């Protein structure tokens, strides 16, 4: 079992890499202000050296297929979709539309 190490800044990404995290989740939501920065995952993904084997996850603000495609193109292997499903009138359809 591997823990998911959540990061929200370049410094936190560097620390996660230094300690050998295998699964790193970038939280696009700043938990101090609750603002979502949809560019954060792509910016922090660039800090991961190509030779390092990490599963990159994108968290927060993901509500449509284009978001998933963008994060996958930046190297994310996993996208955590939560709030948009909870708010959706039809969660099943929302999942279908995100694939």
CSV table of C-alpha atoms in Angstrom, one decimal:
chain,number,residue,atom,x,y,z
A,1,UNK,CA,0.0,0.0,0.0
A,2,UNK,CA,1.3,3.5,-0.9
A,3,UNK,CA,0.1,6.8,0.5
A,4,UNK,CA,-1.0,9.6,-1.7
A,5,UNK,CA,1.1,12.6,-0.9
A,6,UNK,CA,-0.9,15.8,-1.5
A,7,UNK,CA,0.9,18.9,-2.6
A,8,UNK,CA,-0.2,22.5,-3.4
A,9,UNK,CA,3.1,24.3,-4.2
A,10,UNK,CA,6.5,23.8,-5.8
A,11,UNK,CA,8.1,23.5,-2.3
A,12,UNK,CA,5.7,20.7,-1.3
A,13,UNK,CA,6.3,18.9,-4.7
A,14,UNK,CA,10.1,19.1,-4.1
A,15,UNK,CA,9.7,17.7,-0.6
A,16,UNK,CA,7.4,14.9,-1.9
A,17,UNK,CA,10.0,14.0,-4.5
A,18,UNK,CA,12.9,14.1,-2.0
A,19,UNK,CA,11.2,11.7,0.4
A,20,UNK,CA,10.5,9.3,-2.5
A,21,UNK,CA,6.7,9.6,-2.8
A,22,UNK,CA,5.4,7.2,-5.4
A,23,UNK,CA,1.9,8.7,-5.7
A,24,UNK,CA,1.6,12.5,-5.7
A,25,UNK,CA,-1.7,14.3,-5.8
A,26,UNK,CA,-1.8,18.0,-6.8
A,27,UNK,CA,-4.7,19.8,-5.1
A,28,UNK,CA,-5.7,22.6,-7.5
A,29,UNK,CA,-7.7,24.1,-4.6
A,30,UNK,CA,-5.8,26.3,-2.2
A,31,UNK,CA,-7.2,25.1,1.2
A,32,UNK,CA,-6.5,28.5,2.8
A,33,UNK,CA,-8.5,30.5,0.3
A,34,UNK,CA,-10.5,27.8,-1.4
A,35,UNK,CA,-9.7,29.2,-4.8
A,36,UNK,CA,-9.0,26.8,-7.6
A,37,UNK,CA,-6.1,27.2,-9.9
A,38,UNK,CA,-6.5,24.9,-12.9
A,39,UNK,CA,-2.9,25.5,-14.0
A,40,UNK,CA,-1.3,24.2,-10.8
A,41,UNK,CA,-1.2,20.5,-11.8
A,42,UNK,CA,0.5,21.3,-15.1
A,43,UNK,CA,3.0,23.6,-13.5
A,44,UNK,CA,4.0,21.2,-10.8
A,45,UNK,CA,4.1,18.2,-13.1
A,46,UNK,CA,7.0,19.9,-14.9
A,47,UNK,CA,9.0,19.6,-11.6
A,48,UNK,CA,8.9,15.8,-11.8
A,49,UNK,CA,12.1,14.4,-13.4
A,50,UNK,CA,11.4,12.0,-16.3
A,51,UNK,CA,13.4,9.3,-14.7
A,52,UNK,CA,11.3,9.4,-11.5
A,53,UNK,CA,8.5,6.8,-11.4
A,54,UNK,CA,5.6,8.7,-9.9
A,55,UNK,CA,1.8,8.4,-10.3
A,56,UNK,CA,0.6,11.9,-10.7
A,57,UNK,CA,-3.0,12.7,-9.6
A,58,UNK,CA,-5.0,15.9,-10.2
A,59,UNK,CA,-7.4,17.0,-7.5
A,60,UNK,CA,-10.1,19.6,-7.4
A,61,UNK,CA,-12.0,21.7,-9.9
A,62,UNK,CA,-12.4,18.9,-12.4
A,63,UNK,CA,-15.9,19.0,-13.8
A,64,UNK,CA,-15.7,18.2,-17.5
A,65,UNK,CA,-14.0,15.9,-20.0
A,66,UNK,CA,-11.7,18.8,-21.2
A,67,UNK,CA,-10.3,19.1,-17.7
A,68,UNK,CA,-9.5,15.3,-17.6
A,69,UNK,CA,-7.9,15.4,-21.1
A,70,UNK,CA,-5.8,18.5,-20.1
A,71,UNK,CA,-4.5,16.9,-16.9
A,72,UNK,CA,-3.8,13.6,-18.7
A,73,UNK,CA,-1.8,15.5,-21.3
A,74,UNK,CA,0.3,17.0,-18.5
A,75,UNK,CA,1.2,13.6,-17.2
A,76,UNK,CA,-1.6,12.9,-14.7
A,77,UNK,CA,-2.6,9.2,-14.5
A,78,UNK,CA,-5.5,9.9,-12.1
A,79,UNK,CA,-8.1,12.7,-11.8
A,80,UNK,CA,-10.2,12.9,-8.7
A,81,UNK,CA,-13.7,14.2,-9.5
A,82,UNK,CA,-15.8,14.9,-6.4
A,83,UNK,CA,-17.7,18.1,-6.0
A,84,UNK,CA,-19.1,18.2,-9.6
A,85,UNK,CA,-20.5,14.7,-9.1
A,86,UNK,CA,-22.1,15.6,-5.8
A,87,UNK,CA,-23.7,18.7,-7.3
A,88,UNK,CA,-24.8,17.0,-10.5
A,89,UNK,CA,-28.5,16.2,-11.0
A,90,UNK,CA,-27.4,13.0,-12.8
A,91,UNK,CA,-24.0,11.7,-11.5
A,92,UNK,CA,-24.1,8.7,-13.8
A,93,UNK,CA,-24.3,11.0,-16.9
A,94,UNK,CA,-21.6,13.2,-15.5
A,95,UNK,CA,-19.2,10.3,-15.2
A,96,UNK,CA,-20.0,9.2,-18.8
A,97,UNK,CA,-19.3,12.7,-20.0
A,98,UNK,CA,-15.9,12.8,-18.3
A,99,UNK,CA,-14.6,9.7,-20.0
